[in-house]
PDB file of C-alpha atoms and ligand atoms in Angstrom:
ATOM      1  CA  MET A   1       0.042   0.036   0.012  1.00  0.00           C
ATOM      2  CA  ASN A   2       1.511   3.500  -0.996  1.00  0.00           C
ATOM      3  CA  TYR A   3       0.610   5.234   2.289  1.00  0.00           C
ATOM      4  CA  GLN A   4       2.833   8.219   1.492  1.00  0.00           C
ATOM      5  CA  GLN A   5       0.868   8.984  -1.740  1.00  0.00           C
ATOM      6  CA  ILE A   6      -2.442   8.226  -0.069  1.00  0.00           C
ATOM      7  CA  LEU A   7      -1.760  10.746   2.802  1.00  0.00           C
ATOM      8  CA  LYS A   8      -0.676  13.382   0.230  1.00  0.00           C
ATOM      9  CA  ASP A   9      -3.913  12.912  -1.625  1.00  0.00           C
ATOM     10  CA  ILE A  10      -5.999  13.054   1.509  1.00  0.00           C
ATOM     11  CA  HIS A  11      -4.359  16.347   2.580  1.00  0.00           C
ATOM     12  CA  GLN A  12      -5.335  17.836  -0.705  1.00  0.00           C
ATOM     13  CA  ALA A  13      -8.801  16.413  -0.553  1.00  0.00           C
ATOM     14  CA  ILE A  14      -9.701  17.772   2.904  1.00  0.00           C
ATOM     15  CA  LEU A  15      -8.399  21.401   2.201  1.00  0.00           C
ATOM     16  CA  PRO A  16     -12.040  22.552   1.578  1.00  0.00           C
ATOM     17  CA  TYR A  17     -12.782  21.778   5.293  1.00  0.00           C
ATOM     18  CA  ALA A  18      -9.811  23.824   6.538  1.00  0.00           C
ATOM     19  CA  GLN A  19     -12.059  26.658   7.894  1.00  0.00           C
ATOM     20  CA  GLU A  20     -14.714  24.445   9.514  1.00  0.00           C
ATOM     21  CA  GLY A  21     -15.066  24.377  13.250  1.00  0.00           C
ATOM     22  CA  LYS A  22     -12.985  26.274  15.899  1.00  0.00           C
ATOM     23  CA  GLN A  23     -10.359  25.399  18.377  1.00  0.00           C
ATOM     24  CA  ALA A  24     -11.051  24.728  21.958  1.00  0.00           C
ATOM     25  CA  ASP A  25     -11.240  28.144  23.710  1.00  0.00           C
ATOM     26  CA  TYR A  26     -12.266  27.025  27.128  1.00  0.00           C
ATOM     27  CA  ILE A  27      -8.499  26.278  27.789  1.00  0.00           C
ATOM     28  CA  PRO A  28      -6.934  29.887  27.160  1.00  0.00           C
ATOM     29  CA  ALA A  29      -3.559  28.307  26.115  1.00  0.00           C
ATOM     30  CA  LEU A  30      -5.224  26.253  23.414  1.00  0.00           C
ATOM     31  CA  ALA A  31      -7.220  29.175  22.059  1.00  0.00           C
ATOM     32  CA  ARG A  32      -3.931  30.709  21.124  1.00  0.00           C
ATOM     33  CA  VAL A  33      -2.763  27.835  18.881  1.00  0.00           C
ATOM     34  CA  ASN A  34      -2.607  28.669  15.141  1.00  0.00           C
ATOM     35  CA  PRO A  35      -5.596  26.752  13.758  1.00  0.00           C
ATOM     36  CA  GLU A  36      -4.212  26.651  10.171  1.00  0.00           C
ATOM     37  CA  GLN A  37      -2.297  23.456  10.714  1.00  0.00           C
ATOM     38  CA  PHE A  38      -2.710  19.871   9.683  1.00  0.00           C
ATOM     39  CA  GLY A  39      -0.429  16.842  10.237  1.00  0.00           C
ATOM     40  CA  MET A  40      -0.765  13.108   9.846  1.00  0.00           C
ATOM     41  CA  CYS A  41       1.558  10.198  10.243  1.00  0.00           C
ATOM     42  CA  ILE A  42       1.280   6.469   9.853  1.00  0.00           C
ATOM     43  CA  HIS A  43       3.643   4.126  11.590  1.00  0.00           C
ATOM     44  CA  THR A  44       3.414   0.473  10.523  1.00  0.00           C
ATOM     45  CA  ILE A  45       4.369  -2.620  12.544  1.00  0.00           C
ATOM     46  CA  GLN A  46       7.173  -3.253  10.174  1.00  0.00           C
ATOM     47  CA  GLY A  47       8.762   0.011  11.428  1.00  0.00           C
ATOM     48  CA  ARG A  48       7.985   2.320   8.416  1.00  0.00           C
ATOM     49  CA  THR A  49       6.823   5.944   8.939  1.00  0.00           C
ATOM     50  CA  PHE A  50       4.794   8.008   6.611  1.00  0.00           C
ATOM     51  CA  PRO A  51       4.570  11.664   7.722  1.00  0.00           C
ATOM     52  CA  GLU A  52       2.406  14.328   5.975  1.00  0.00           C
ATOM     53  CA  GLY A  53       1.987  18.050   6.451  1.00  0.00           C
ATOM     54  CA  ASP A  54       2.724  19.273  10.047  1.00  0.00           C
ATOM     55  CA  ALA A  55       3.521  15.777  11.319  1.00  0.00           C
ATOM     56  CA  PHE A  56       6.549  16.959  13.254  1.00  0.00           C
ATOM     57  CA  VAL A  57       4.843  19.862  14.988  1.00  0.00           C
ATOM     58  CA  PRO A  58       4.174  19.169  18.803  1.00  0.00           C
ATOM     59  CA  PHE A  59       0.696  19.832  20.062  1.00  0.00           C
ATOM     60  CA  SER A  60      -1.291  19.281  23.313  1.00  0.00           C
ATOM     61  CA  ILE A  61      -2.545  15.655  23.302  1.00  0.00           C
ATOM     62  CA  GLN A  62      -5.180  16.406  25.953  1.00  0.00           C
ATOM     63  CA  SER A  63      -7.562  13.440  26.275  1.00  0.00           C
ATOM     64  CA  ILE A  64      -5.360  11.154  24.121  1.00  0.00           C
ATOM     65  CA  SER A  65      -3.330  10.890  27.257  1.00  0.00           C
ATOM     66  CA  LYS A  66      -6.236   8.918  28.841  1.00  0.00           C
ATOM     67  CA  VAL A  67      -5.247   5.950  26.758  1.00  0.00           C
ATOM     68  CA  PHE A  68      -1.754   5.995  28.536  1.00  0.00           C
ATOM     69  CA  SER A  69      -3.155   6.468  31.899  1.00  0.00           C
ATOM     70  CA  LEU A  70      -5.662   3.597  31.395  1.00  0.00           C
ATOM     71  CA  ALA A  71      -2.775   1.283  30.264  1.00  0.00           C
ATOM     72  CA  ALA A  72      -0.876   2.189  33.420  1.00  0.00           C
ATOM     73  CA  CYS A  73      -3.821   1.774  35.750  1.00  0.00           C
ATOM     74  CA  LEU A  74      -4.704  -1.593  34.192  1.00  0.00           C
ATOM     75  CA  SER A  75      -1.205  -2.802  34.639  1.00  0.00           C
ATOM     76  CA  PHE A  76      -1.303  -1.856  38.291  1.00  0.00           C
ATOM     77  CA  GLU A  77      -4.921  -2.881  39.234  1.00  0.00           C
ATOM     78  CA  GLY A  78      -5.979  -5.446  36.641  1.00  0.00           C
ATOM     79  CA  ASP A  79      -9.848  -5.984  36.737  1.00  0.00           C
ATOM     80  CA  GLU A  80     -10.031  -4.309  40.191  1.00  0.00           C
ATOM     81  CA  LEU A  81     -10.127  -1.035  38.305  1.00  0.00           C
ATOM     82  CA  TRP A  82     -13.564  -1.710  37.012  1.00  0.00           C
ATOM     83  CA  ARG A  83     -15.009  -1.369  40.536  1.00  0.00           C
ATOM     84  CA  ARG A  84     -14.364   2.337  40.198  1.00  0.00           C
ATOM     85  CA  VAL A  85     -14.966   3.030  36.536  1.00  0.00           C
ATOM     86  CA  SER A  86     -17.467   1.374  34.115  1.00  0.00           C
ATOM     87  CA  LYS A  87     -16.709   0.697  30.471  1.00  0.00           C
ATOM     88  CA  GLU A  88     -19.894   1.814  28.655  1.00  0.00           C
ATOM     89  CA  PRO A  89     -20.151   4.584  26.136  1.00  0.00           C
ATOM     90  CA  SER A  90     -21.503   7.655  27.842  1.00  0.00           C
ATOM     91  CA  GLY A  91     -23.464   9.360  25.030  1.00  0.00           C
ATOM     92  CA  THR A  92     -22.792  12.573  26.834  1.00  0.00           C
ATOM     93  CA  ALA A  93     -20.205  15.323  26.622  1.00  0.00           C
ATOM     94  CA  PHE A  94     -16.705  14.584  27.781  1.00  0.00           C
ATOM     95  CA  ASN A  95     -17.170  16.941  30.711  1.00  0.00           C
ATOM     96  CA  SER A  96     -20.750  16.176  31.620  1.00  0.00           C
ATOM     97  CA  LEU A  97     -21.777  16.122  35.365  1.00  0.00           C
ATOM     98  CA  ILE A  98     -25.314  14.851  35.000  1.00  0.00           C
ATOM     99  CA  GLN A  99     -24.614  11.094  34.413  1.00  0.00           C
ATOM    100  CA  LEU A 100     -22.080  11.104  37.258  1.00  0.00           C
ATOM    101  CA  GLU A 101     -24.588  12.257  39.658  1.00  0.00           C
ATOM    102  CA  VAL A 102     -27.249   9.854  38.562  1.00  0.00           C
ATOM    103  CA  GLU A 103     -24.853   6.965  38.763  1.00  0.00           C
ATOM    104  CA  LYS A 104     -23.466   7.854  42.122  1.00  0.00           C
ATOM    105  CA  GLY A 105     -19.939   8.719  41.344  1.00  0.00           C
ATOM    106  CA  ILE A 106     -19.049   5.835  39.075  1.00  0.00           C
ATOM    107  CA  PRO A 107     -17.898   7.335  35.772  1.00  0.00           C
ATOM    108  CA  ARG A 108     -19.268   5.615  32.527  1.00  0.00           C
ATOM    109  CA  ASN A 109     -15.802   5.058  31.073  1.00  0.00           C
ATOM    110  CA  PRO A 110     -12.106   5.906  31.555  1.00  0.00           C
ATOM    111  CA  PHE A 111     -12.065   8.226  28.627  1.00  0.00           C
ATOM    112  CA  ILE A 112     -14.527  10.895  29.797  1.00  0.00           C
ATOM    113  CA  ASN A 113     -13.118  13.475  32.251  1.00  0.00           C
ATOM    114  CA  ALA A 114     -14.706  11.917  35.265  1.00  0.00           C
ATOM    115  CA  GLY A 115     -13.248   8.470  34.468  1.00  0.00           C
ATOM    116  CA  ALA A 116      -9.771  10.013  33.795  1.00  0.00           C
ATOM    117  CA  ILE A 117      -9.856  11.968  37.091  1.00  0.00           C
ATOM    118  CA  VAL A 118     -10.338   8.674  38.844  1.00  0.00           C
ATOM    119  CA  LEU A 119      -7.342   7.092  36.775  1.00  0.00           C
ATOM    120  CA  ALA A 120      -5.323  10.063  37.979  1.00  0.00           C
ATOM    121  CA  ASP A 121      -6.141   9.254  41.635  1.00  0.00           C
ATOM    122  CA  VAL A 122      -5.310   5.551  40.988  1.00  0.00           C
ATOM    123  CA  LEU A 123      -1.933   6.439  39.445  1.00  0.00           C
ATOM    124  CA  LEU A 124      -1.027   8.801  42.399  1.00  0.00           C
ATOM    125  CA  LYS A 125      -1.554   5.777  44.631  1.00  0.00           C
ATOM    126  CA  HIS A 126       0.755   3.483  42.623  1.00  0.00           C
ATOM    127  CA  LEU A 127       3.524   5.751  41.289  1.00  0.00           C
ATOM    128  CA  LYS A 128       6.378   6.838  43.595  1.00  0.00           C
ATOM    129  CA  HIS A 129       7.082   9.996  41.438  1.00  0.00           C
ATOM    130  CA  PRO A 130       3.816  10.310  39.433  1.00  0.00           C
ATOM    131  CA  GLU A 131       4.829  13.200  37.215  1.00  0.00           C
ATOM    132  CA  ASP A 132       8.143  11.703  36.280  1.00  0.00           C
ATOM    133  CA  ASP A 133       7.013   8.131  36.092  1.00  0.00           C
ATOM    134  CA  PHE A 134       4.084   8.926  33.800  1.00  0.00           C
ATOM    135  CA  LEU A 135       6.305  10.899  31.455  1.00  0.00           C
ATOM    136  CA  ARG A 136       8.998   8.146  31.354  1.00  0.00           C
ATOM    137  CA  PHE A 137       6.271   5.687  30.277  1.00  0.00           C
ATOM    138  CA  VAL A 138       4.940   7.936  27.467  1.00  0.00           C
ATOM    139  CA  ARG A 139       8.596   8.652  26.372  1.00  0.00           C
ATOM    140  CA  ALA A 140       9.324   4.865  26.288  1.00  0.00           C
ATOM    141  CA  LEU A 141       6.105   4.147  24.313  1.00  0.00           C
ATOM    142  CA  ALA A 142       7.050   6.835  21.776  1.00  0.00           C
ATOM    143  CA  GLY A 143      10.728   6.180  21.826  1.00  0.00           C
ATOM    144  CA  ASN A 144      11.382   9.864  22.231  1.00  0.00           C
ATOM    145  CA  ASN A 145      13.013  11.434  25.358  1.00  0.00           C
ATOM    146  CA  ARG A 146      12.213  14.993  24.436  1.00  0.00           C
ATOM    147  CA  ILE A 147       8.522  14.557  25.045  1.00  0.00           C
ATOM    148  CA  ASP A 148       7.403  16.741  27.881  1.00  0.00           C
ATOM    149  CA  TYR A 149       4.481  18.416  29.775  1.00  0.00           C
ATOM    150  CA  ASN A 150       3.653  21.934  28.915  1.00  0.00           C
ATOM    151  CA  PRO A 151       3.144  23.476  32.367  1.00  0.00           C
ATOM    152  CA  GLU A 152       1.720  26.612  30.888  1.00  0.00           C
ATOM    153  CA  VAL A 153      -1.045  24.640  29.280  1.00  0.00           C
ATOM    154  CA  ALA A 154      -1.778  22.779  32.493  1.00  0.00           C
ATOM    155  CA  SER A 155      -1.895  25.872  34.660  1.00  0.00           C
ATOM    156  CA  SER A 156      -3.942  27.777  32.054  1.00  0.00           C
ATOM    157  CA  GLU A 157      -6.522  24.920  32.193  1.00  0.00           C
ATOM    158  CA  GLN A 158      -6.312  24.565  36.030  1.00  0.00           C
ATOM    159  CA  ALA A 159      -6.961  28.405  36.424  1.00  0.00           C
ATOM    160  CA  CYS A 160     -10.384  27.941  34.820  1.00  0.00           C
ATOM    161  CA  GLY A 161     -11.019  24.374  35.183  1.00  0.00           C
ATOM    162  CA  TYR A 162     -14.267  24.809  37.104  1.00  0.00           C
ATOM    163  CA  LEU A 163     -16.201  21.936  35.594  1.00  0.00           C
ATOM    164  CA  ASN A 164     -13.397  19.478  36.171  1.00  0.00           C
ATOM    165  CA  ALA A 165     -13.134  20.779  39.800  1.00  0.00           C
ATOM    166  CA  ALA A 166     -16.947  20.101  40.118  1.00  0.00           C
ATOM    167  CA  ILE A 167     -16.483  16.582  38.778  1.00  0.00           C
ATOM    168  CA  ALA A 168     -13.672  15.885  41.173  1.00  0.00           C
ATOM    169  CA  ASN A 169     -15.793  17.051  44.052  1.00  0.00           C
ATOM    170  CA  LEU A 170     -18.625  14.946  43.103  1.00  0.00           C
ATOM    171  CA  LEU A 171     -16.377  11.899  42.813  1.00  0.00           C
ATOM    172  CA  LYS A 172     -14.936  12.718  46.287  1.00  0.00           C
ATOM    173  CA  TYR A 173     -18.346  12.975  47.737  1.00  0.00           C
ATOM    174  CA  HIS A 174     -19.083   9.459  46.455  1.00  0.00           C
ATOM    175  CA  HIS A 175     -15.688   8.244  47.904  1.00  0.00           C
ATOM    176  CA  ASN A 176     -14.385   7.539  44.481  1.00  0.00           C
ATOM    177  CA  ILE A 177     -11.224   9.790  44.968  1.00  0.00           C
ATOM    178  CA  GLU A 178      -8.832   8.763  47.700  1.00  0.00           C
ATOM    179  CA  GLY A 179      -6.365  11.571  47.339  1.00  0.00           C
ATOM    180  CA  GLU A 180      -6.560  15.270  47.913  1.00  0.00           C
ATOM    181  CA  ILE A 181      -8.662  16.890  45.159  1.00  0.00           C
ATOM    182  CA  GLU A 182      -6.181  19.705  44.391  1.00  0.00           C
ATOM    183  CA  ARG A 183      -3.420  17.087  43.989  1.00  0.00           C
ATOM    184  CA  VAL A 184      -5.469  14.726  41.785  1.00  0.00           C
ATOM    185  CA  LEU A 185      -6.618  17.620  39.497  1.00  0.00           C
ATOM    186  CA  HIS A 186      -3.141  19.053  39.211  1.00  0.00           C
ATOM    187  CA  PHE A 187      -1.891  15.648  37.966  1.00  0.00           C
ATOM    188  CA  TYR A 188      -4.823  15.145  35.659  1.00  0.00           C
ATOM    189  CA  PHE A 189      -4.280  18.552  34.007  1.00  0.00           C
ATOM    190  CA  LEU A 190      -0.542  17.924  33.699  1.00  0.00           C
ATOM    191  CA  MET A 191      -1.109  14.561  31.952  1.00  0.00           C
ATOM    192  CA  CYS A 192      -3.468  16.345  29.456  1.00  0.00           C
ATOM    193  CA  SER A 193      -0.705  18.868  28.777  1.00  0.00           C
ATOM    194  CA  VAL A 194       1.776  16.555  27.341  1.00  0.00           C
ATOM    195  CA  GLU A 195       2.896  17.637  23.855  1.00  0.00           C
ATOM    196  CA  MET A 196       3.594  15.175  21.082  1.00  0.00           C
ATOM    197  CA  THR A 197       3.870  15.231  17.348  1.00  0.00           C
ATOM    198  CA  CYS A 198       1.738  13.202  15.074  1.00  0.00           C
ATOM    199  CA  CYS A 199       4.719  10.950  14.420  1.00  0.00           C
ATOM    200  CA  ASP A 200       5.325  10.467  18.247  1.00  0.00           C
ATOM    201  CA  LEU A 201       1.700   9.524  18.668  1.00  0.00           C
ATOM    202  CA  ALA A 202       1.544   7.060  15.892  1.00  0.00           C
ATOM    203  CA  ARG A 203       4.765   5.430  17.284  1.00  0.00           C
ATOM    204  CA  ALA A 204       3.181   5.532  20.915  1.00  0.00           C
ATOM    205  CA  PHE A 205       0.069   3.723  19.690  1.00  0.00           C
ATOM    206  CA  LEU A 206       1.861   1.071  17.732  1.00  0.00           C
ATOM    207  CA  PRO A 207       2.035  -1.358  20.753  1.00  0.00           C
ATOM    208  CA  PHE A 208      -1.800  -1.194  20.797  1.00  0.00           C
ATOM    209  CA  ALA A 209      -1.983  -2.234  17.204  1.00  0.00           C
ATOM    210  CA  ASN A 210       0.622  -4.958  17.704  1.00  0.00           C
ATOM    211  CA  HIS A 211      -0.800  -7.764  19.845  1.00  0.00           C
ATOM    212  CA  GLN A 212       1.928 -10.116  18.890  1.00  0.00           C
ATOM    213  CA  LYS A 213       4.690  -8.281  20.833  1.00  0.00           C
ATOM    214  CA  PRO A 214       4.641  -8.211  24.521  1.00  0.00           C
ATOM    215  CA  PHE A 215       3.545  -4.808  25.965  1.00  0.00           C
ATOM    216  CA  ASP A 216       6.324  -3.753  28.372  1.00  0.00           C
ATOM    217  CA  PHE A 217       7.419  -0.130  28.583  1.00  0.00           C
ATOM    218  CA  ASP A 218       9.316   1.310  31.524  1.00  0.00           C
ATOM    219  CA  GLY A 219       7.778  -1.343  33.915  1.00  0.00           C
ATOM    220  CA  ILE A 220       4.228  -0.968  32.663  1.00  0.00           C
ATOM    221  CA  ARG A 221       3.202  -4.386  31.431  1.00  0.00           C
ATOM    222  CA  LEU A 222      -0.041  -5.668  29.847  1.00  0.00           C
ATOM    223  CA  THR A 223      -1.185  -8.939  28.507  1.00  0.00           C
ATOM    224  CA  ALA A 224      -2.348  -9.305  24.951  1.00  0.00           C
ATOM    225  CA  SER A 225      -5.840  -9.627  26.294  1.00  0.00           C
ATOM    226  CA  GLN A 226      -5.569  -6.304  28.252  1.00  0.00           C
ATOM    227  CA  VAL A 227      -4.244  -4.546  25.124  1.00  0.00           C
ATOM    228  CA  LYS A 228      -7.258  -5.994  23.161  1.00  0.00           C
ATOM    229  CA  ARG A 229      -9.692  -4.661  25.866  1.00  0.00           C
ATOM    230  CA  ILE A 230      -8.174  -1.187  25.802  1.00  0.00           C
ATOM    231  CA  ASN A 231      -8.709  -1.154  22.016  1.00  0.00           C
ATOM    232  CA  ALA A 232     -12.366  -2.212  22.637  1.00  0.00           C
ATOM    233  CA  ILE A 233     -12.885   0.764  24.869  1.00  0.00           C
ATOM    234  CA  MET A 234     -11.317   3.088  22.360  1.00  0.00           C
ATOM    235  CA  GLN A 235     -13.681   1.826  19.760  1.00  0.00           C
ATOM    236  CA  THR A 236     -16.749   2.210  21.956  1.00  0.00           C
ATOM    237  CA  CYS A 237     -15.747   5.382  24.041  1.00  0.00           C
ATOM    238  CA  GLY A 238     -12.893   7.100  22.335  1.00  0.00           C
ATOM    239  CA  PHE A 239     -14.767  10.056  20.863  1.00  0.00           C
ATOM    240  CA  TYR A 240     -17.015  11.362  23.513  1.00  0.00           C
ATOM    241  CA  ASP A 241     -20.652  11.492  22.374  1.00  0.00           C
ATOM    242  CA  GLU A 242     -19.468  10.947  18.777  1.00  0.00           C
ATOM    243  CA  ALA A 243     -18.097   7.462  19.242  1.00  0.00           C
ATOM    244  CA  GLY A 244     -20.836   5.900  17.122  1.00  0.00           C
ATOM    245  CA  GLU A 245     -20.443   8.404  14.340  1.00  0.00           C
ATOM    246  CA  PHE A 246     -16.570   7.828  14.350  1.00  0.00           C
ATOM    247  CA  SER A 247     -17.113   4.016  14.254  1.00  0.00           C
ATOM    248  CA  TYR A 248     -19.540   4.524  11.404  1.00  0.00           C
ATOM    249  CA  LEU A 249     -17.249   6.867   9.407  1.00  0.00           C
ATOM    250  CA  VAL A 250     -13.867   5.384  10.107  1.00  0.00           C
ATOM    251  CA  GLY A 251     -14.105   1.998  11.593  1.00  0.00           C
ATOM    252  CA  LEU A 252     -10.944   2.054  13.739  1.00  0.00           C
ATOM    253  CA  PRO A 253     -10.413   2.152  17.523  1.00  0.00           C
ATOM    254  CA  GLY A 254      -9.082   5.450  18.497  1.00  0.00           C
ATOM    255  CA  LYS A 255      -8.970   8.390  20.938  1.00  0.00           C
ATOM    256  CA  SER A 256      -9.373  12.111  20.328  1.00  0.00           C
ATOM    257  CA  GLY A 257      -8.393  15.195  22.389  1.00  0.00           C
ATOM    258  CA  VAL A 258      -9.491  18.795  22.407  1.00  0.00           C
ATOM    259  CA  GLY A 259      -6.114  19.842  21.261  1.00  0.00           C
ATOM    260  CA  GLY A 260      -7.255  18.610  17.779  1.00  0.00           C
ATOM    261  CA  GLY A 261      -5.398  15.319  17.770  1.00  0.00           C
ATOM    262  CA  ILE A 262      -6.649  11.855  17.048  1.00  0.00           C
ATOM    263  CA  ALA A 263      -4.769   8.558  17.406  1.00  0.00           C
ATOM    264  CA  ALA A 264      -6.186   5.409  15.949  1.00  0.00           C
ATOM    265  CA  ILE A 265      -4.975   1.802  15.193  1.00  0.00           C
ATOM    266  CA  TYR A 266      -5.489  -0.648  12.574  1.00  0.00           C
ATOM    267  CA  PRO A 267      -4.867  -3.935  14.403  1.00  0.00           C
ATOM    268  CA  LYS A 268      -1.778  -5.904  13.285  1.00  0.00           C
ATOM    269  CA  ARG A 269      -1.011  -3.271  10.608  1.00  0.00           C
ATOM    270  CA  TYR A 270      -0.400   0.328  11.744  1.00  0.00           C
ATOM    271  CA  ALA A 271      -1.090   3.130  14.092  1.00  0.00           C
ATOM    272  CA  VAL A 272      -2.137   6.553  12.699  1.00  0.00           C
ATOM    273  CA  ALA A 273      -2.192  10.035  14.237  1.00  0.00           C
ATOM    274  CA  VAL A 274      -3.660  13.057  12.790  1.00  0.00           C
ATOM    275  CA  TRP A 275      -3.861  16.706  14.127  1.00  0.00           C
ATOM    276  CA  SER A 276      -5.715  19.781  13.227  1.00  0.00           C
ATOM    277  CA  PRO A 277      -6.977  22.226  15.881  1.00  0.00           C
ATOM    278  CA  ARG A 278     -10.315  23.208  14.573  1.00  0.00           C
ATOM    279  CA  LEU A 279     -12.988  21.101  16.358  1.00  0.00           C
ATOM    280  CA  ASN A 280     -16.644  20.190  15.615  1.00  0.00           C
ATOM    281  CA  ALA A 281     -19.411  20.750  18.093  1.00  0.00           C
ATOM    282  CA  LYS A 282     -18.596  17.431  19.923  1.00  0.00           C
ATOM    283  CA  GLY A 283     -14.993  18.487  20.473  1.00  0.00           C
ATOM    284  CA  ASN A 284     -13.381  16.392  17.712  1.00  0.00           C
ATOM    285  CA  SER A 285     -10.988  17.623  14.924  1.00  0.00           C
ATOM    286  CA  VAL A 286     -13.060  18.337  11.830  1.00  0.00           C
ATOM    287  CA  MET A 287     -10.161  17.689   9.402  1.00  0.00           C
ATOM    288  CA  GLY A 288      -8.882  14.816  11.582  1.00  0.00           C
ATOM    289  CA  ILE A 289     -12.092  12.835  11.219  1.00  0.00           C
ATOM    290  CA  LYS A 290     -12.423  13.579   7.575  1.00  0.00           C
ATOM    291  CA  ALA A 291      -8.872  12.523   6.923  1.00  0.00           C
ATOM    292  CA  LEU A 292      -9.260   9.229   8.732  1.00  0.00           C
ATOM    293  CA  GLU A 293     -12.637   8.622   6.960  1.00  0.00           C
ATOM    294  CA  LEU A 294     -10.859   9.062   3.650  1.00  0.00           C
ATOM    295  CA  LEU A 295      -7.934   6.833   4.764  1.00  0.00           C
ATOM    296  CA  THR A 296     -10.042   3.848   5.591  1.00  0.00           C
ATOM    297  CA  THR A 297     -12.330   4.453   2.613  1.00  0.00           C
ATOM    298  CA  GLU A 298      -9.482   4.738   0.109  1.00  0.00           C
ATOM    299  CA  THR A 299      -7.477   1.818   1.432  1.00  0.00           C
ATOM    300  CA  GLN A 300     -10.570  -0.341   2.309  1.00  0.00           C
ATOM    301  CA  GLU A 301      -8.774  -1.127   5.469  1.00  0.00           C
ATOM    302  CA  SER A 302     -10.814  -1.000   8.711  1.00  0.00           C
ATOM    303  CA  ILE A 303     -11.790  -3.473  11.304  1.00  0.00           C
ATOM    304  CA  PHE A 304     -15.206  -3.950   9.703  1.00  0.00           C
TER     305      PHE A 304
HETATM  306  N1  LIG B 401      -7.978  18.706  29.617  1.00  0.00           N
HETATM  307  C1  LIG B 401      -9.237  18.684  28.953  1.00  0.00           C
HETATM  308  C2  LIG B 401     -10.374  18.725  29.870  1.00  0.00           C
HETATM  309  O1  LIG B 401     -10.303  18.203  30.948  1.00  0.00           O
HETATM  310  C3  LIG B 401      -9.313  17.311  28.172  1.00  0.00           C
HETATM  311  C4  LIG B 401     -10.511  17.294  27.385  1.00  0.00           C
HETATM  312  C5  LIG B 401     -10.403  16.428  26.127  1.00  0.00           C
HETATM  313  O2  LIG B 401      -9.403  16.439  25.410  1.00  0.00           O
HETATM  314  O3  LIG B 401     -11.323  15.610  25.854  1.00  0.00           O
HETATM  315  O4  LIG B 401     -11.454  19.387  29.632  1.00  0.00           O
END
């Protein structure tokens, strides 16, 4: 498959959508990102990389980090984790409070904010130096030691993270947070602030596409079955209340973030990452979804 040419053609084909949507502005540091950017990168399990456009520009991965924190939590807790977080699609916005109240502090899944705030609490319990340890894990996955947090993005979000603070308080009220709320939120925002390029992300997601190889990165180990289950949760819950639409249009497990990034996998073949800051009403990258839809349509490669 000539992925390089396919990505080039896709880039051309999606240019008419370049002005659609707008970047996340509820996080002031993200509102300042130049929205006129588009990058994409495929990394195959044979080790070939196909970059296109702004594939080497670092951006804020935001909720894509939730896949990494889920992997770490599952490696520490195994199925015990599911006592504190469910694994059903939410059908509500990523930062919704309503469902959490009705369901008495058990988040619908690990990929909405409430679920990921619980994951942050779990990681604080297990990691000796949480900030350093999490970063080392992500760097090992991506094979890039220059990956880092952006503390400015984290504090910009924390300064007006009223909704996430409300979620954390509700979780604490229902005894689903053990640590101090301030500490948990600080770590949660920091994990969201990690900056990676499309090529970093494609490489970091490759182990999720590659069941054959053991998952073992900086002491975080998962069985093939656990990797498969993370992929299943990406498929059903990776795109907020647009997970069904993404499945329908693209047909790959993946995860998006409000920085405009999307990472997805084609099991046993490749991982792909795409980034463009303008988001649709559900918080997913307009050009990113379009590009992935074209990729699986042109190549006729999807899990369905
Ligand atoms: N840091 C963002 C928030 O908590 C992440 C949201 C996202 O990317 O879905 O609102």
